[in-house]
Short mmCIF file of C-alpha atoms in Angstrom, two decimals:
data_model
loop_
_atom_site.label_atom_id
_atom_site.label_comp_id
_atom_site.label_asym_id
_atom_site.label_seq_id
_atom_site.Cartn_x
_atom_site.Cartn_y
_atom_site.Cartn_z
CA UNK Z 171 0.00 0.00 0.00
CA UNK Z 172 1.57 3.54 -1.06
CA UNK Z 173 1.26 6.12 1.30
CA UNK Z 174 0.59 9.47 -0.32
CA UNK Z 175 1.45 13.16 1.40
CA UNK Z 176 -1.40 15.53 1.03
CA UNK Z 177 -0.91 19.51 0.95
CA UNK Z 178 -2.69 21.89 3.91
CA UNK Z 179 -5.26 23.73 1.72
CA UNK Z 180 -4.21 26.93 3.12
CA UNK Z 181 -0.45 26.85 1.66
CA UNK Z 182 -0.16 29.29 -0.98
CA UNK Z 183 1.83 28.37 -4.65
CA UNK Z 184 4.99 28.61 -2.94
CA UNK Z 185 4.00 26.46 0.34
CA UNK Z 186 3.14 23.71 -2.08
CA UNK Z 187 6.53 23.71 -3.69
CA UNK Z 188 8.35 23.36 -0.20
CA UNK Z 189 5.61 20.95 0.73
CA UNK Z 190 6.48 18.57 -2.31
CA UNK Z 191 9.94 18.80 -1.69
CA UNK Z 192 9.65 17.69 1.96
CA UNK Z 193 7.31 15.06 0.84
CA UNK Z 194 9.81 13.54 -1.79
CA UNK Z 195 12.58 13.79 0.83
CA UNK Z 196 10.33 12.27 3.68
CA UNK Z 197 9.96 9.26 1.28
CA UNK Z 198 6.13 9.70 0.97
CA UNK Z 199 4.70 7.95 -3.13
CA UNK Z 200 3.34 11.24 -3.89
CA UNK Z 201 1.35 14.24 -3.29
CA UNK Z 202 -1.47 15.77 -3.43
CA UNK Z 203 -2.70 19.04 -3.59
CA UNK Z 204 -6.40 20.62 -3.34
CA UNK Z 205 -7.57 23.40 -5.23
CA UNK Z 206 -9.36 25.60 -2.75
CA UNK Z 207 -7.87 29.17 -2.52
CA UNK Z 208 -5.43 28.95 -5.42
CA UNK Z 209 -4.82 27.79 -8.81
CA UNK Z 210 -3.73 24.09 -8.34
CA UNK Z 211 -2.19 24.18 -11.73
CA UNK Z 212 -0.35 27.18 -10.92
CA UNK Z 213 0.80 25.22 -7.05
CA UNK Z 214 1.90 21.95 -9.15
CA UNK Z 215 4.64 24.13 -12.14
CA UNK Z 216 6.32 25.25 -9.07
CA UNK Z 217 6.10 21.69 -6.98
CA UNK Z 218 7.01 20.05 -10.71
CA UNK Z 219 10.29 22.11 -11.31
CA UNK Z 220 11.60 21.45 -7.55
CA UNK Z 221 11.01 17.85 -7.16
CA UNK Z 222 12.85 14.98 -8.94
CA UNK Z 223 10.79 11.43 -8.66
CA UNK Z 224 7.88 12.03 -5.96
CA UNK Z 225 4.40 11.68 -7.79
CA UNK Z 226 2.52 14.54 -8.05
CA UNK Z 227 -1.54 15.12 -8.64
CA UNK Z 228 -4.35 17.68 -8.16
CA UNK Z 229 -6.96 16.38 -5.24
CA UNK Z 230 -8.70 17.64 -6.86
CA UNK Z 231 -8.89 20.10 -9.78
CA UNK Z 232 -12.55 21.47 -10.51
CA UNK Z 233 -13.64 19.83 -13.70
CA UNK Z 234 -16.99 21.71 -14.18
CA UNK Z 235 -15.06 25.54 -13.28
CA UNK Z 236 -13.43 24.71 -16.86
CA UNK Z 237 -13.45 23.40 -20.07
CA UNK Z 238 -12.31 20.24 -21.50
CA UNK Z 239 -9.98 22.17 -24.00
CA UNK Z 240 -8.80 24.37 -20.75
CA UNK Z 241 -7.94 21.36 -18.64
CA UNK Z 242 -6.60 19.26 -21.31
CA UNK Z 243 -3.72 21.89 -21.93
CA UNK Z 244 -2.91 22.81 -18.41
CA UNK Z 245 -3.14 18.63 -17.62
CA UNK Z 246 -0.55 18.29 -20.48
CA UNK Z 247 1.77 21.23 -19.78
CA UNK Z 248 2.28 19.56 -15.79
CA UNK Z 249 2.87 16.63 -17.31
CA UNK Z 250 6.13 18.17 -19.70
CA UNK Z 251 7.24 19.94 -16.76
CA UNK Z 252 7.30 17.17 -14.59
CA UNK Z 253 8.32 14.48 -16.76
CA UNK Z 254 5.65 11.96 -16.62
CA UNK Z 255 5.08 12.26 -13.03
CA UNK Z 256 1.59 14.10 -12.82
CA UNK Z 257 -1.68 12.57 -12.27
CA UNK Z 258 -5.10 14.67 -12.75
CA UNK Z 259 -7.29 14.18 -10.51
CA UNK Z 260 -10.51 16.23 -10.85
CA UNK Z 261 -13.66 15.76 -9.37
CA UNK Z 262 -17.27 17.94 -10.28
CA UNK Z 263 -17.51 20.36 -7.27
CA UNK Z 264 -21.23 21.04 -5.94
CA UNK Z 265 -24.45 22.65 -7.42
CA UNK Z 266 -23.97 25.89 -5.95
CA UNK Z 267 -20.41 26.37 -6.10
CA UNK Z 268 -20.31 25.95 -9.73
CA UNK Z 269 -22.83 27.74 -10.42
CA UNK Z 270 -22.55 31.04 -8.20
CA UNK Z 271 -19.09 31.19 -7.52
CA UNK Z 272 -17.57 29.54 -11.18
CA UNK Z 273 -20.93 31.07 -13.07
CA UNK Z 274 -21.17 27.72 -14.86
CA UNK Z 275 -23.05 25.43 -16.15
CA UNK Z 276 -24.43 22.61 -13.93
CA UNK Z 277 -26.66 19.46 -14.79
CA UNK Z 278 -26.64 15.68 -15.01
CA UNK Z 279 -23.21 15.94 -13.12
CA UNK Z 280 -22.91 12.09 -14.12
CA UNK Z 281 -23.92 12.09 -17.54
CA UNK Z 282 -21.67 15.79 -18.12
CA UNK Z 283 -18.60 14.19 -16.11
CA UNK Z 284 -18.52 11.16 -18.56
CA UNK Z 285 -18.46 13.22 -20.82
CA UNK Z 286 -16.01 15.58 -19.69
CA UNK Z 287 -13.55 12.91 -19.58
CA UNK Z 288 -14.34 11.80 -22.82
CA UNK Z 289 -13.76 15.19 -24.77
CA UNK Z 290 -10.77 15.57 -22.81
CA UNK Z 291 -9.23 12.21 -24.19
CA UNK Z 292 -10.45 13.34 -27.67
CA UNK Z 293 -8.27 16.49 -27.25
CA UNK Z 294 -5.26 14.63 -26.38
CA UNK Z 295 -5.30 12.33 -29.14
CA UNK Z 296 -5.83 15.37 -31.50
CA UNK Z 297 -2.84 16.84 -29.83
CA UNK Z 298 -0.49 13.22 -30.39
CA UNK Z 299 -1.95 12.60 -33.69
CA UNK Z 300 -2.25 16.28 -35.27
CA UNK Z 301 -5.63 14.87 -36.85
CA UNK Z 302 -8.77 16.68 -37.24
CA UNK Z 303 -10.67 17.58 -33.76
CA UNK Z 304 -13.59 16.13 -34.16
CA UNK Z 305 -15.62 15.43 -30.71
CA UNK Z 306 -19.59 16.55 -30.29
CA UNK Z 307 -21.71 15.69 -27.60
CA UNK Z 308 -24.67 16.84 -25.97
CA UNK Z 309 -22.60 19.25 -23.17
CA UNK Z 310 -19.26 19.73 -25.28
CA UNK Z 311 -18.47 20.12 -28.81
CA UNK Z 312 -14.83 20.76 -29.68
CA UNK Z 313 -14.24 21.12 -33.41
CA UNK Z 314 -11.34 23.70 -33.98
CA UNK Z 315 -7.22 23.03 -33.09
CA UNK Z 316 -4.89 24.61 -35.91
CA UNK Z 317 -1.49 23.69 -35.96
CA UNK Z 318 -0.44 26.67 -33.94
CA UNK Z 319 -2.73 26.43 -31.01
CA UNK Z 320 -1.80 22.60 -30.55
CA UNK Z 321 0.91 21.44 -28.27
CA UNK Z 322 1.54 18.58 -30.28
CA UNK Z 323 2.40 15.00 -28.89
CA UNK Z 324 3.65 14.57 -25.47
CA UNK Z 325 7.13 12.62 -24.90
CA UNK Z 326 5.26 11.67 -21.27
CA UNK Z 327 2.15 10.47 -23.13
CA UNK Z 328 -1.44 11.56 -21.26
CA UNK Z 329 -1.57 11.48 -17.61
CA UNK Z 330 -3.63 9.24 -15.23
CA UNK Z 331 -7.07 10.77 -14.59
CA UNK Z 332 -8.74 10.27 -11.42
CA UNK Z 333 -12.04 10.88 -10.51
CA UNK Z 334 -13.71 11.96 -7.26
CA UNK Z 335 -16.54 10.29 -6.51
CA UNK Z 336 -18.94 9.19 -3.92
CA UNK Z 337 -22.35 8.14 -5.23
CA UNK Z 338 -23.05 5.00 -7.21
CA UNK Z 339 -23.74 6.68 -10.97
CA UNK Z 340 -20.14 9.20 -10.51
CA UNK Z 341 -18.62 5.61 -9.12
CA UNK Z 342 -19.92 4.03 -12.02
CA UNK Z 343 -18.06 6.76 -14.38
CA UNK Z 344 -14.90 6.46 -12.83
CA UNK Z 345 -15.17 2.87 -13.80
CA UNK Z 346 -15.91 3.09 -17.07
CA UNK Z 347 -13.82 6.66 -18.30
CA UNK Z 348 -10.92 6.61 -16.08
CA UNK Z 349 -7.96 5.42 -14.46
CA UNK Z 350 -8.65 5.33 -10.78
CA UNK Z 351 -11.13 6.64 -8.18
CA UNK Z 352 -9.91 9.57 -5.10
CA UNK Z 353 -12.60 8.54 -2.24
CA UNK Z 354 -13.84 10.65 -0.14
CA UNK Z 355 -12.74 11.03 3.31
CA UNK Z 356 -16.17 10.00 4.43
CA UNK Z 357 -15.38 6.67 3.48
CA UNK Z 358 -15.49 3.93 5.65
CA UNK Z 359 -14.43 0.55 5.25
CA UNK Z 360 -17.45 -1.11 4.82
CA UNK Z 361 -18.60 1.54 2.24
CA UNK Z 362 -15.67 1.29 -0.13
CA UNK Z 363 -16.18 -2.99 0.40
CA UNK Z 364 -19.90 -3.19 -0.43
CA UNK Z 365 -20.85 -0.30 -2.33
CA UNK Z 366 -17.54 1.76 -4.18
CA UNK Z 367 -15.73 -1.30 -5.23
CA UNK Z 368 -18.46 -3.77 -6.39
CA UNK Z 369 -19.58 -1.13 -8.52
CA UNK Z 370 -16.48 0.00 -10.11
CA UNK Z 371 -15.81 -3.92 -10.80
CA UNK Z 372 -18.85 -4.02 -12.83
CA UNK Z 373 -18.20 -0.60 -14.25
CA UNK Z 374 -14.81 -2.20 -15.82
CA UNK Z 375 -16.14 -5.42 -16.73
CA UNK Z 376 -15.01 -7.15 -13.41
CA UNK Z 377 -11.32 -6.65 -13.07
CA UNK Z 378 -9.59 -3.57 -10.97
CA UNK Z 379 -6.44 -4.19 -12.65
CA UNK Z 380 -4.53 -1.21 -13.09
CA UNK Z 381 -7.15 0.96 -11.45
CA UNK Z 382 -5.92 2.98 -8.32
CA UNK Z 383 -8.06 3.08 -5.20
CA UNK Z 384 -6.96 6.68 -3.59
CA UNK Z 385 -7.89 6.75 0.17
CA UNK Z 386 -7.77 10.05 1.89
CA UNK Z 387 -8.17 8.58 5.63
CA UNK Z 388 -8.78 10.53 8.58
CA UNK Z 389 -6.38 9.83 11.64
CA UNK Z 390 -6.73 11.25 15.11
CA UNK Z 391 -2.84 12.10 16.32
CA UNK Z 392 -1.83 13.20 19.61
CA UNK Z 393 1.60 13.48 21.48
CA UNK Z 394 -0.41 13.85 24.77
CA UNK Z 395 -3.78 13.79 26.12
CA UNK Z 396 -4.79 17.26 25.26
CA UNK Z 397 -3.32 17.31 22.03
CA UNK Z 398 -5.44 13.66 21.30
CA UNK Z 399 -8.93 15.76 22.66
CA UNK Z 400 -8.23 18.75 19.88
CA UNK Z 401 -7.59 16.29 17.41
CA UNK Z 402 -10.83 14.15 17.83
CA UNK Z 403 -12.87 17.36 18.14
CA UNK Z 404 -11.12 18.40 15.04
CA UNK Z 405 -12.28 15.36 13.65
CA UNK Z 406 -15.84 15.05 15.04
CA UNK Z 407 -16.07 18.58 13.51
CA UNK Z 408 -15.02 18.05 10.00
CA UNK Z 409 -17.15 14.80 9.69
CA UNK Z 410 -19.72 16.55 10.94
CA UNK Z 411 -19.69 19.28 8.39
CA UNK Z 412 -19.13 16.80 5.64
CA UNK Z 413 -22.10 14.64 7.09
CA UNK Z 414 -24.21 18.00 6.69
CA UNK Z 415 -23.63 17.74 3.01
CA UNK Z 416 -26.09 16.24 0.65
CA UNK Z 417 -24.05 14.76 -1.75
CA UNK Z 418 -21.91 12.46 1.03
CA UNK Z 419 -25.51 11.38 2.26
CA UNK Z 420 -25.41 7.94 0.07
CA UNK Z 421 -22.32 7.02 2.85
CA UNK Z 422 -24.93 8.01 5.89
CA UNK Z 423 -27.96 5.88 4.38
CA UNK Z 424 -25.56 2.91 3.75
CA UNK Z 425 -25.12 3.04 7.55
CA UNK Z 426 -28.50 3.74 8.58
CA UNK Z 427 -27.81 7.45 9.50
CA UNK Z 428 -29.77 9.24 7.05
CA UNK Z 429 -31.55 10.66 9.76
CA UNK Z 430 -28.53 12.43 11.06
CA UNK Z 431 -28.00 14.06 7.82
CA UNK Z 432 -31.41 15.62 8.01
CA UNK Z 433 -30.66 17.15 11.68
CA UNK Z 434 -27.27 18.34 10.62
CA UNK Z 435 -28.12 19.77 7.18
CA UNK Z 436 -30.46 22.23 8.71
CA UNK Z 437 -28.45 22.58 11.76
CA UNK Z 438 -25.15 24.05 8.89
CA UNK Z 439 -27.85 26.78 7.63
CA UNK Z 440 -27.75 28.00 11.15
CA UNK Z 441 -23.89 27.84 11.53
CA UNK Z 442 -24.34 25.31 14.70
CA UNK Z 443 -21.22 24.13 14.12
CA UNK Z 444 -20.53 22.98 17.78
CA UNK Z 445 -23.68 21.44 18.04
CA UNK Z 446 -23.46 19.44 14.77
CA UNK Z 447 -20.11 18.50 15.94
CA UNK Z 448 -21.84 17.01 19.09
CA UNK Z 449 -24.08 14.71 17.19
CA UNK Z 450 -20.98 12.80 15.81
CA UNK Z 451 -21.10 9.41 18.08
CA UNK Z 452 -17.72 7.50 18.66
CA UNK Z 453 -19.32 4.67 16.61
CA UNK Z 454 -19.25 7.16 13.65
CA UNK Z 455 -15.73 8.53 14.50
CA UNK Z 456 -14.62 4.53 14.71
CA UNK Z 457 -16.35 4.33 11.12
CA UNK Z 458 -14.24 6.79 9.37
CA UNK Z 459 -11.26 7.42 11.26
CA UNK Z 460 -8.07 5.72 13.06
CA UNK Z 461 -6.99 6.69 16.03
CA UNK Z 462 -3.37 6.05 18.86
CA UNK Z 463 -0.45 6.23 18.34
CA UNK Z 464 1.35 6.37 15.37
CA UNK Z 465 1.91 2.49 15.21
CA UNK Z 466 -1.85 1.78 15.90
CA UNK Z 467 -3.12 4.14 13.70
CA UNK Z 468 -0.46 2.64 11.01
CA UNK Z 469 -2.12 -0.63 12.42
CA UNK Z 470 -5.26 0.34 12.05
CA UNK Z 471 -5.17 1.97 8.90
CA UNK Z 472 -3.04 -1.15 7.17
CA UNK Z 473 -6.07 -3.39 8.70
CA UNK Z 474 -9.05 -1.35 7.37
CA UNK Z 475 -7.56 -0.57 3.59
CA UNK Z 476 -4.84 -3.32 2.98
CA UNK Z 477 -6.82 -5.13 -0.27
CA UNK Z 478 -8.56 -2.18 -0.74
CA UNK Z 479 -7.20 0.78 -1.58
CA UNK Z 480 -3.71 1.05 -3.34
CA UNK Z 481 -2.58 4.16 -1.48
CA UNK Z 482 -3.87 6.23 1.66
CA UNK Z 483 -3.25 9.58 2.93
CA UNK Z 484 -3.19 10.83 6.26
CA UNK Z 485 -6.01 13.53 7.21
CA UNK Z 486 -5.77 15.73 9.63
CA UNK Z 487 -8.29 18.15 9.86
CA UNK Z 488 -6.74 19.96 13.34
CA UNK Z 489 -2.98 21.20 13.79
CA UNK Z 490 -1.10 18.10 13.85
CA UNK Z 491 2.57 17.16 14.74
CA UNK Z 492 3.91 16.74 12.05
CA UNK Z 493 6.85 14.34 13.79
CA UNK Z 494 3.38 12.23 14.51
CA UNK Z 495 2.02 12.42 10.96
CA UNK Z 496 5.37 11.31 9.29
CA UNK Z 497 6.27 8.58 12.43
CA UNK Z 498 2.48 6.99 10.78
CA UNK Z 499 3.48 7.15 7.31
CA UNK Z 500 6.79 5.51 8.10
CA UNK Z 501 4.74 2.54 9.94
CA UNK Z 502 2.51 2.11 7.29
CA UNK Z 503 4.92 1.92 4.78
CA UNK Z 504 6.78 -0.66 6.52
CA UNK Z 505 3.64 -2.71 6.20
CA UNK Z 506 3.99 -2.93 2.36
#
């Protein structure tokens, strides 16, 4: 199992760079980087050009804020300047953040994701080949690439892409257009066994072969008592929050807490946040996240995903040690 180094949101371009580099030189598989306040694109040219062999992708680049011409060519230029090492990993955002903060367009995320992907591999092969663009379908049409607006072929060939999903029909198009699946930290064991994996088997005609399983897992890390409290309230927070959210309620139902989505969806439109946050029972902290010390959570975590997922990352949603974080990796690496 690889064990991947994930970037803290708030690092600007030039955090990410130093952030890569202490990932490649802390022995982590790869890393990778969220697009929240900046241009991940913009983060990953500077973590490209200072790194040497570490992996690097986007967790996740917004897929519905562009176009598939638009990703296409930034997806290919990370890929020259990082020689082959860059997998794009995009996922389709929500409703509302598309639509009033990208002023996009926004329907049949499923159906326009699949498709996505699919004019985006059309683009590539018109940029290896130097054919005729030629790719229409019922949310993109891309007809027009002269000579001078192509890149032409890549030495790297086209990176990886990875999609984010959580519910069974975005599942079912990771399976069938791409070359791996990010989970969402709200995914427990049992979800990913029963429910992400059986369906991405049938997606790909029953084989995972090849495919890559990305686990973001949260972990609760603490060198003492008080530091262990912050970091389960941390946690209790954030999957409270993310329980709150209507597209993660598939994971809730498939537990028989759909109820508790209800109560803490209208409980976020009053910003209750420490009340939602005290809703979250240990049984659902023990569903979703690891906690001890580093060795137990490297237990733990080896236990839950080993035959699962292909590699995990460490989440931390608190201020954590970082001695801790890298003392877990270390463990679970030793576990192969």
């Amino acid at each position: 199992m690889l064990v991947e180094a994930v970037v803290d949101v708030r690092n600007e371009p030039e955090g990410v760079e130093a952030a890569a580099v202490r990932a490649e030189q802390e022995g982590y598989s790869g890393v990778g980087v969220p697009e929240t306040q900046h241009d991940v694109f913009v983060a990953l040219a500077l973590a490209a050009r200072a790194t040497e062999s570490i992996t690097l992708n986007s967790a996740i680049a917004v897929a519905f804020a562009r176009t598939p011409m638009t990703l296409a060519m930034a997806a290919n230029d990370i890929t020259l300047i990082s020689k082959g090492r860059f997998e794009l990993g995009i996922g389709s955002q929500v409703k509302a953040h598309i639509e009033r903060r990208f002023a996009m367009p926004w329907s049949s995320p499923a159906a326009r994701m699949e498709e996505f992907v699919s004019a985006m591999r059309a683009i590539w092969d018109a940029f290896a080949s130097g054919e005729r663009l030629s790719f229409s379908g019922e949310f993109y049409s891309h007809s027009l690439l002269t000579e001078i607006f192509s890149p032409g072929p890549n030495p790297y060939g086209n990176p990886p892409v990875l999609l984010a999903a959580v519910g069974p029909r975005m599942v079912e198009v990771a399976g069938r257009v791409t070359d791996g699946i990010m989970c969402h930290p709200l995914t427990s064991r049992a979800y990913l066994s029963d429910a992400i994996l059986p369906t991405l088997r049938e997606a790909r005609g029953g084989s995972l072969d090849g495919f890559t399983v990305s686990m973001p897992a949260f972990v609760v890390l603490g060198a003492d008592e008080d530091a262990r409290a912050k970091a389960l309230a941390g946690t209790r927070r954030q999957l409270a929050f993310y329980a709150s959210t209507p597209a993660y309620k598939p994971v809730l139902d498939a537990h028989g807490w759909g109820d508790l989505h209800v109560t803490l969806n209208k409980l976020s439109r009053q910003q209750a946040w420490d009340e939602m946050a005290g809703l979250i029972t240990d049984e659902i902290v023990d569903a979703f996240a690891v906690g001890g010390t580093p060795d137990e959570v490297a237990d733990g975590l080896h236990a839950r995903f080993d035959g699962l997922a292909t590699r995990v990352s460490l989440n931390t949603p608190y201020d954590a040690d970082p001695e801790l974080v890298l003392a877990t990796a270390t463990a679970l690496r030793a576990k192969g």
